[in-house]
CSV table of C-alpha atoms and ligand atoms in Angstrom, one decimal:
chain,number,residue,atom,x,y,z
A,289,UNK,CA,79.8,78.4,80.8
A,290,UNK,CA,80.3,81.7,82.7
A,291,UNK,CA,82.4,83.5,79.9
A,292,UNK,CA,83.3,86.1,82.4
A,293,UNK,CA,85.5,83.8,84.3
A,294,UNK,CA,89.2,84.4,83.3
A,295,UNK,CA,88.6,88.0,82.5
A,296,UNK,CA,89.7,90.5,85.0
A,297,UNK,CA,87.0,92.9,86.4
A,298,UNK,CA,87.2,96.0,84.1
A,299,UNK,CA,87.6,98.6,86.7
A,300,UNK,CA,91.2,98.0,87.5
A,301,UNK,CA,94.2,97.7,85.2
A,302,UNK,CA,95.9,94.6,87.0
A,303,UNK,CA,98.6,94.3,84.1
A,304,UNK,CA,99.7,97.8,85.1
A,305,UNK,CA,103.3,97.7,86.9
A,306,UNK,CA,105.6,100.6,88.4
A,307,UNK,CA,108.4,100.2,85.8
A,308,UNK,CA,106.3,101.9,83.2
A,309,UNK,CA,106.1,105.0,85.4
A,310,UNK,CA,109.8,104.8,85.9
A,311,UNK,CA,110.5,107.2,82.8
A,312,UNK,CA,114.3,107.3,82.0
A,313,UNK,CA,115.5,110.4,83.3
A,314,UNK,CA,113.2,110.8,86.2
A,315,UNK,CA,114.4,110.1,89.7
A,316,UNK,CA,112.8,106.5,90.1
A,317,UNK,CA,110.6,106.4,93.3
A,318,UNK,CA,108.4,104.2,91.3
A,319,UNK,CA,110.0,100.7,91.2
A,320,UNK,CA,110.9,98.9,94.2
A,321,UNK,CA,114.2,97.4,92.9
A,322,UNK,CA,117.1,98.1,95.4
A,323,UNK,CA,120.1,98.3,92.9
A,324,UNK,CA,119.8,99.7,89.4
A,325,UNK,CA,121.9,96.8,88.3
A,326,UNK,CA,123.5,93.7,90.2
A,327,UNK,CA,126.5,94.2,92.4
A,328,UNK,CA,130.1,93.7,90.9
A,329,UNK,CA,130.7,90.4,92.5
A,330,UNK,CA,127.5,89.0,91.1
A,331,UNK,CA,128.1,90.5,87.8
A,332,UNK,CA,131.3,88.8,87.7
A,333,UNK,CA,129.9,85.4,88.7
A,334,UNK,CA,127.2,85.8,86.0
A,335,UNK,CA,129.9,86.7,83.4
A,336,UNK,CA,132.0,83.7,84.6
A,337,UNK,CA,129.0,81.5,83.7
A,338,UNK,CA,128.6,82.6,80.1
A,339,UNK,CA,130.9,79.8,78.6
A,340,UNK,CA,128.5,77.1,80.3
A,341,UNK,CA,125.6,78.4,78.2
A,342,UNK,CA,126.3,75.8,75.5
A,343,UNK,CA,124.8,73.1,77.7
A,344,UNK,CA,121.5,72.8,78.9
A,345,UNK,CA,120.9,73.9,82.6
A,346,UNK,CA,121.0,71.6,85.5
A,347,UNK,CA,119.1,72.8,88.4
A,348,UNK,CA,120.1,70.4,91.3
A,349,UNK,CA,122.9,72.7,92.9
A,350,UNK,CA,120.8,75.5,92.9
A,351,UNK,CA,117.8,73.8,94.4
A,352,UNK,CA,120.0,72.4,97.1
A,353,UNK,CA,121.3,75.9,98.0
A,354,UNK,CA,117.5,77.1,98.4
A,355,UNK,CA,116.9,74.2,100.4
A,356,UNK,CA,120.0,74.8,102.6
A,357,UNK,CA,119.0,78.4,102.9
A,358,UNK,CA,115.7,77.8,104.4
A,359,UNK,CA,116.4,74.6,106.1
A,360,UNK,CA,113.9,72.7,103.8
A,361,UNK,CA,114.3,69.4,101.9
A,362,UNK,CA,115.4,69.9,98.0
A,363,UNK,CA,112.1,68.1,97.2
A,364,UNK,CA,110.2,71.2,98.7
A,365,UNK,CA,111.8,73.5,96.2
A,366,UNK,CA,110.7,74.5,92.9
A,367,UNK,CA,112.8,77.0,91.0
A,368,UNK,CA,111.2,79.5,88.7
A,369,UNK,CA,111.8,82.3,86.4
A,370,UNK,CA,110.9,84.9,89.0
A,371,UNK,CA,108.3,85.2,91.4
A,372,UNK,CA,105.8,85.8,88.5
A,373,UNK,CA,106.3,82.5,86.9
A,374,UNK,CA,105.8,80.7,90.3
A,375,UNK,CA,102.2,82.3,90.3
A,376,UNK,CA,101.5,81.2,86.8
A,377,UNK,CA,102.8,77.6,87.6
A,378,UNK,CA,100.6,77.6,90.9
A,379,UNK,CA,97.7,78.9,88.7
A,380,UNK,CA,98.0,76.1,86.2
A,381,UNK,CA,98.8,73.4,88.7
A,382,UNK,CA,96.4,74.1,91.5
A,383,UNK,CA,92.6,73.5,91.0
A,384,UNK,CA,90.9,75.7,93.5
A,385,UNK,CA,87.1,76.0,93.7
A,386,UNK,CA,87.3,79.5,95.0
A,387,UNK,CA,90.6,81.5,95.1
A,388,UNK,CA,90.6,84.5,97.6
A,389,UNK,CA,93.0,87.3,96.7
A,390,UNK,CA,94.0,89.8,99.5
A,391,UNK,CA,94.1,93.3,98.4
A,392,UNK,CA,95.6,96.0,97.9
A,393,UNK,CA,98.4,93.7,96.8
A,394,UNK,CA,100.6,92.8,93.7
A,395,UNK,CA,98.3,91.8,91.1
A,396,UNK,CA,100.0,89.2,89.0
A,397,UNK,CA,98.8,86.3,91.2
A,398,UNK,CA,95.1,87.3,90.7
A,399,UNK,CA,95.6,87.8,87.1
A,400,UNK,CA,97.5,84.3,86.6
A,401,UNK,CA,94.5,82.8,88.4
A,402,UNK,CA,91.8,84.5,86.3
A,403,UNK,CA,93.8,83.6,83.1
A,404,UNK,CA,93.9,80.1,84.1
A,405,UNK,CA,90.1,80.2,84.4
A,406,UNK,CA,89.6,80.0,88.3
A,407,UNK,CA,86.9,81.8,90.1
A,408,UNK,CA,88.6,84.5,92.0
A,409,UNK,CA,87.2,86.7,94.8
A,410,UNK,CA,88.8,89.6,96.5
A,411,UNK,CA,89.1,90.5,100.2
A,412,UNK,CA,90.0,94.1,100.3
A,413,UNK,CA,91.6,95.4,103.6
A,414,UNK,CA,90.9,98.8,104.8
A,415,UNK,CA,93.7,101.1,106.2
A,416,UNK,CA,95.8,100.2,108.2
A,417,UNK,CA,95.6,97.2,106.0
A,418,UNK,CA,96.4,94.6,108.7
A,419,UNK,CA,95.2,91.1,108.1
A,420,UNK,CA,92.3,89.8,110.1
A,421,UNK,CA,92.1,86.1,109.8
A,422,UNK,CA,88.7,85.9,110.7
A,423,UNK,CA,87.6,87.9,107.5
A,424,UNK,CA,88.9,85.3,105.4
A,425,UNK,CA,85.8,83.3,104.2
A,426,UNK,CA,85.7,79.9,104.9
A,427,UNK,CA,85.0,78.4,101.5
A,428,UNK,CA,88.1,79.8,100.1
A,429,UNK,CA,90.4,76.7,99.3
A,430,UNK,CA,93.0,79.0,98.1
A,431,UNK,CA,94.2,82.3,99.7
A,432,UNK,CA,96.9,84.4,98.4
A,433,UNK,CA,98.6,87.4,100.4
A,434,UNK,CA,101.8,89.2,100.2
A,435,UNK,CA,104.1,89.5,103.3
A,436,UNK,CA,105.4,92.2,103.5
A,437,UNK,CA,102.7,93.5,101.2
A,438,UNK,CA,103.3,95.5,98.1
A,439,UNK,CA,102.1,98.3,98.1
A,440,UNK,CA,101.1,99.0,101.8
A,441,UNK,CA,104.4,97.9,103.3
A,442,UNK,CA,102.6,96.1,106.1
A,443,UNK,CA,104.2,93.1,107.6
A,444,UNK,CA,101.6,90.6,108.7
A,445,UNK,CA,102.3,88.6,112.0
A,446,UNK,CA,103.1,85.0,111.2
A,447,UNK,CA,100.7,83.8,113.9
A,448,UNK,CA,97.8,85.7,111.8
A,449,UNK,CA,98.8,83.7,108.5
A,450,UNK,CA,99.0,80.5,110.5
A,451,UNK,CA,95.5,80.9,111.5
A,452,UNK,CA,94.4,80.8,107.9
A,453,UNK,CA,95.4,77.1,107.8
A,454,UNK,CA,92.3,74.9,107.1
A,455,UNK,CA,91.7,71.4,105.8
A,456,UNK,CA,91.8,71.4,102.1
A,457,UNK,CA,93.1,75.0,101.8
A,458,UNK,CA,96.4,76.2,100.1
A,459,UNK,CA,97.8,79.4,101.4
A,460,UNK,CA,100.2,81.2,99.1
A,461,UNK,CA,102.5,83.7,100.9
A,462,UNK,CA,104.5,86.1,98.4
A,463,UNK,CA,107.5,86.9,100.3
A,464,UNK,CA,109.2,88.9,97.3
A,465,UNK,CA,110.2,91.6,100.0
A,466,UNK,CA,110.7,89.3,103.1
A,467,UNK,CA,114.4,90.3,103.3
A,468,UNK,CA,113.5,94.0,103.7
A,469,UNK,CA,113.0,93.0,107.4
A,470,UNK,CA,116.3,92.5,109.3
A,471,UNK,CA,116.1,88.7,110.3
A,472,UNK,CA,112.8,88.2,108.5
A,473,UNK,CA,111.0,87.8,111.8
A,474,UNK,CA,107.6,87.0,110.1
A,475,UNK,CA,108.8,84.8,107.2
A,476,UNK,CA,107.4,81.4,106.8
A,477,UNK,CA,109.7,80.2,104.4
A,478,UNK,CA,111.4,77.7,106.8
A,479,UNK,CA,108.0,76.2,107.8
A,480,UNK,CA,107.7,72.8,106.6
A,481,UNK,CA,104.9,71.8,108.9
A,482,UNK,CA,102.1,74.1,108.1
A,483,UNK,CA,99.6,72.1,105.9
A,484,UNK,CA,98.9,73.9,102.6
A,485,UNK,CA,101.6,76.6,102.8
A,486,UNK,CA,103.3,77.7,99.8
A,487,UNK,CA,105.9,80.4,100.1
A,488,UNK,CA,106.9,82.6,97.0
A,489,UNK,CA,110.6,84.3,97.0
A,490,UNK,CA,112.3,86.5,94.4
A,491,UNK,CA,115.8,87.5,94.0
A,492,UNK,CA,114.8,90.3,91.7
A,493,UNK,CA,114.3,93.1,94.4
A,494,UNK,CA,117.3,92.9,96.6
A,495,UNK,CA,120.0,91.9,93.8
A,496,UNK,CA,118.9,94.3,90.9
A,497,UNK,CA,118.1,91.2,88.9
A,498,UNK,CA,114.6,92.0,87.3
A,499,UNK,CA,116.0,91.2,83.7
A,500,UNK,CA,117.3,87.9,84.8
A,501,UNK,CA,114.0,86.2,85.8
A,502,UNK,CA,114.9,84.3,89.1
A,503,UNK,CA,112.8,83.2,92.0
A,504,UNK,CA,111.4,79.8,93.7
A,505,UNK,CA,108.8,78.6,95.7
A,506,UNK,CA,108.7,76.2,98.8
A,507,UNK,CA,105.9,73.8,99.3
A,508,UNK,CA,105.2,70.2,100.2
A,509,UNK,CA,107.0,67.6,98.0
A,510,UNK,CA,103.6,66.4,96.3
A,511,UNK,CA,102.6,69.6,95.4
A,512,UNK,CA,106.2,70.5,94.1
A,513,UNK,CA,106.0,67.6,91.8
A,514,UNK,CA,102.6,68.5,90.4
A,515,UNK,CA,103.7,72.2,89.9
A,516,UNK,CA,106.8,70.7,88.0
A,517,UNK,CA,104.4,69.2,85.5
A,518,UNK,CA,103.1,72.7,84.8
A,519,UNK,CA,106.5,74.0,83.8
A,520,UNK,CA,108.3,73.9,80.6
A,521,UNK,CA,111.6,72.0,80.1
A,522,UNK,CA,114.5,73.9,81.7
A,523,UNK,CA,112.4,76.6,82.9
A,524,UNK,CA,115.4,78.4,84.8
A,525,UNK,CA,118.3,79.4,82.8
A,526,UNK,CA,121.9,78.6,83.6
A,527,UNK,CA,122.5,82.3,84.6
A,528,UNK,CA,119.5,82.3,87.0
A,529,UNK,CA,121.0,79.2,88.6
A,530,UNK,CA,124.1,80.7,89.2
A,531,UNK,CA,122.5,83.8,90.6
A,532,UNK,CA,120.6,81.7,93.1
A,533,UNK,CA,123.6,79.8,94.1
A,534,UNK,CA,125.6,83.1,94.7
A,535,UNK,CA,122.8,85.2,96.3
A,536,UNK,CA,122.1,82.3,98.9
A,537,UNK,CA,125.6,82.0,100.1
A,538,UNK,CA,126.2,83.3,103.5
A,539,UNK,CA,128.2,86.5,102.4
A,540,UNK,CA,125.3,87.6,100.1
A,541,UNK,CA,122.7,86.7,102.9
A,542,UNK,CA,124.7,88.8,105.3
A,543,UNK,CA,124.9,91.7,102.8
A,544,UNK,CA,121.2,91.6,102.4
A,545,UNK,CA,120.6,91.5,106.2
A,546,UNK,CA,122.9,94.5,106.6
A,547,UNK,CA,121.3,96.4,104.1
A,548,UNK,CA,117.8,95.7,105.8
A,549,UNK,CA,119.2,97.0,109.1
A,550,UNK,CA,120.2,100.3,107.4
A,551,UNK,CA,117.0,100.6,105.4
A,552,UNK,CA,114.7,100.8,108.4
A,553,UNK,CA,116.0,104.1,109.9
A,554,UNK,CA,116.1,105.7,106.4
A,555,UNK,CA,112.6,104.4,105.7
A,556,UNK,CA,111.3,105.6,109.2
A,557,UNK,CA,112.8,109.0,108.6
A,558,UNK,CA,111.4,109.3,105.2
A,559,UNK,CA,107.9,108.2,106.8
A,560,UNK,CA,108.2,111.1,109.5
A,561,UNK,CA,109.3,113.7,107.0
A,562,UNK,CA,106.4,113.0,104.5
A,563,UNK,CA,104.0,112.6,107.3
A,564,UNK,CA,105.0,116.1,108.4
A,565,UNK,CA,103.7,117.6,105.1
A,566,UNK,CA,100.2,119.2,105.5
A,567,UNK,CA,97.9,116.9,103.5
A,568,UNK,CA,100.1,113.8,103.5
A,569,UNK,CA,99.0,110.7,105.2
A,570,UNK,CA,101.4,107.8,105.3
A,571,UNK,CA,100.5,104.2,106.1
A,572,UNK,CA,102.2,103.5,109.5
A,573,UNK,CA,104.5,100.8,110.3
A,574,UNK,CA,106.0,100.2,106.9
A,575,UNK,CA,108.4,97.0,106.9
A,576,UNK,CA,109.4,96.9,103.2
A,577,UNK,CA,111.2,99.2,101.0
A,578,UNK,CA,108.6,101.4,100.2
A,579,UNK,CA,105.8,103.5,101.6
A,580,UNK,CA,102.2,104.0,100.6
A,581,UNK,CA,100.8,107.5,101.2
A,582,UNK,CA,97.6,109.3,100.5
A,583,UNK,CA,97.1,112.9,99.5
A,584,UNK,CA,94.3,115.0,97.9
A,585,UNK,CA,94.4,115.2,93.9
A,586,UNK,CA,96.9,112.3,93.9
A,587,UNK,CA,96.8,112.2,89.9
A,588,UNK,CA,97.7,115.9,89.8
A,589,UNK,CA,100.3,115.7,92.5
A,590,UNK,CA,101.9,113.0,90.6
A,591,UNK,CA,101.9,115.1,87.5
A,592,UNK,CA,103.6,117.8,89.3
A,593,UNK,CA,106.0,115.4,90.8
A,594,UNK,CA,106.7,114.2,87.2
A,595,UNK,CA,107.4,117.8,86.1
A,596,UNK,CA,109.8,118.3,88.8
A,597,UNK,CA,111.8,115.3,87.7
A,598,UNK,CA,110.4,112.6,90.0
A,599,UNK,CA,108.5,109.2,89.3
A,600,UNK,CA,106.3,107.7,91.7
A,601,UNK,CA,103.7,104.8,91.5
A,602,UNK,CA,100.0,105.4,91.1
A,603,UNK,CA,98.0,103.5,93.7
A,604,UNK,CA,94.8,103.0,91.6
A,605,UNK,CA,95.8,100.0,89.8
A,606,UNK,CA,95.9,98.0,93.1
A,607,UNK,CA,92.5,96.9,94.0
A,608,UNK,CA,91.0,98.6,97.0
A,609,UNK,CA,92.8,102.1,96.5
A,610,UNK,CA,92.0,104.9,94.3
A,611,UNK,CA,93.9,107.7,92.7
A,612,UNK,CA,94.7,109.6,95.7
A,613,UNK,CA,97.1,106.8,96.9
A,614,UNK,CA,100.8,106.7,95.8
A,615,UNK,CA,103.5,104.5,96.5
A,616,UNK,CA,107.1,105.8,96.9
A,617,UNK,CA,110.5,103.7,97.1
A,618,UNK,CA,112.8,104.5,100.0
A,619,UNK,CA,116.1,105.7,98.4
A,620,UNK,CA,119.1,107.0,100.0
A,621,UNK,CA,118.9,110.2,102.6
A,622,UNK,CA,119.7,112.8,99.8
A,623,UNK,CA,117.1,111.7,97.1
A,624,UNK,CA,114.6,111.0,100.0
A,625,UNK,CA,115.0,114.9,100.9
A,626,UNK,CA,114.3,115.7,97.3
A,627,UNK,CA,111.2,113.8,97.3
A,628,UNK,CA,110.0,115.2,100.3
A,629,UNK,CA,110.7,118.9,99.1
A,630,UNK,CA,108.9,117.9,95.7
A,631,UNK,CA,106.0,116.5,97.3
A,632,UNK,CA,105.4,119.4,99.5
A,633,UNK,CA,105.6,121.7,96.6
A,634,UNK,CA,103.3,119.6,94.4
A,635,UNK,CA,100.6,119.8,97.1
A,636,UNK,CA,101.0,123.6,97.5
A,637,UNK,CA,100.9,123.8,93.8
A,638,UNK,CA,97.6,121.7,93.2
A,639,UNK,CA,95.9,123.8,95.8
A,640,UNK,CA,93.5,123.1,98.5
A,641,UNK,CA,90.7,121.2,96.8
B,111,PLP,C1,105.1,91.7,95.7
B,111,PLP,C2,105.7,91.2,94.7
B,111,PLP,N1,105.9,89.8,94.3
B,111,PLP,C3,106.5,89.5,93.3
B,111,PLP,C4,106.9,90.1,92.3
B,111,PLP,C5,107.4,89.4,91.1
B,111,PLP,O1,108.9,89.5,91.0
B,111,PLP,P1,109.8,88.5,89.9
B,111,PLP,O2,108.9,88.0,89.2
B,111,PLP,O3,110.7,89.6,89.3
B,111,PLP,O4,110.6,87.7,90.8
B,111,PLP,C6,106.9,91.4,92.3
B,111,PLP,C7,107.4,92.3,91.4
B,111,PLP,O5,106.9,93.6,91.2
B,111,PLP,C8,106.1,92.0,93.5
B,111,PLP,O6,106.1,93.2,93.5
């Protein structure tokens, strides 16, 4: 027995998340949640459901709402307590001989697979972090990637992902940030005919719902039935089910899509203004609500930013990145301006070496 299976490699803290860097009182560029709390209309819907908490949750309506949203059958939908639970359920329910996690990327899928005792290897993409399907080893019967990817903000073409399909292989695409791109042009969520495809979605980021735990996955009915067996009874709370129904109604989808349309020019402007600062390289072509950048003396730069009241996300807990990489969220123009000014000052402050 290889006792190392199940333990993450020591060199990277896969359990680190940006929320611990968003220290209260600092301007938060560290986390990627769009709203600090759910919008009023959603809070009202949640509050209105409190009287229902005396009954056990019934998932069927929410499941049907997800199916309608993605033009899938209800049998292809598994609701989960956030994308994070979906990864745990997949790790418990699948039996891969070799799981390949593409990096740099969100670390929970790899962690869940290791904890379930699976053999995990990494495919580390180099800048500009684009997927080359030919680089994916043939013997991987499970491939996990994010689209768009956290932390690189790169949106892979759906044709590239489709090329990963192979007999006996499961492909898990984490689309937690898919709705950052207006119209979701590269989403595979509606794709029922791609063998082995699993798409994981989350409501956390768009609707300020990190604390509620709400997400789902889309997969073939047989796999969904198997994965259900890896879940506890009533895995998704009544309030989460209400949130799913509400956030997938046409008005909410239109609100999210409008936001994605407004996000793009603000993000591109931030990309340009950060890129103009001497000593800052921004990963080009960002498609999500954050940017990945590289500077000299990254840890010292982040320390200076903290001193000037700004929290950003360290890059070095993502496999493949070192301490000089930093992820920043895209906020409104005024706050983005503060970030750019503070970053320029921090770089001057840490000197040239
Ligand atoms: C890329 C990505 N996927 C999934 C998740 C999980 O989100 P949740 O479990 O809140 O739905 C996160 C959270 O940080 C994320 O960054």
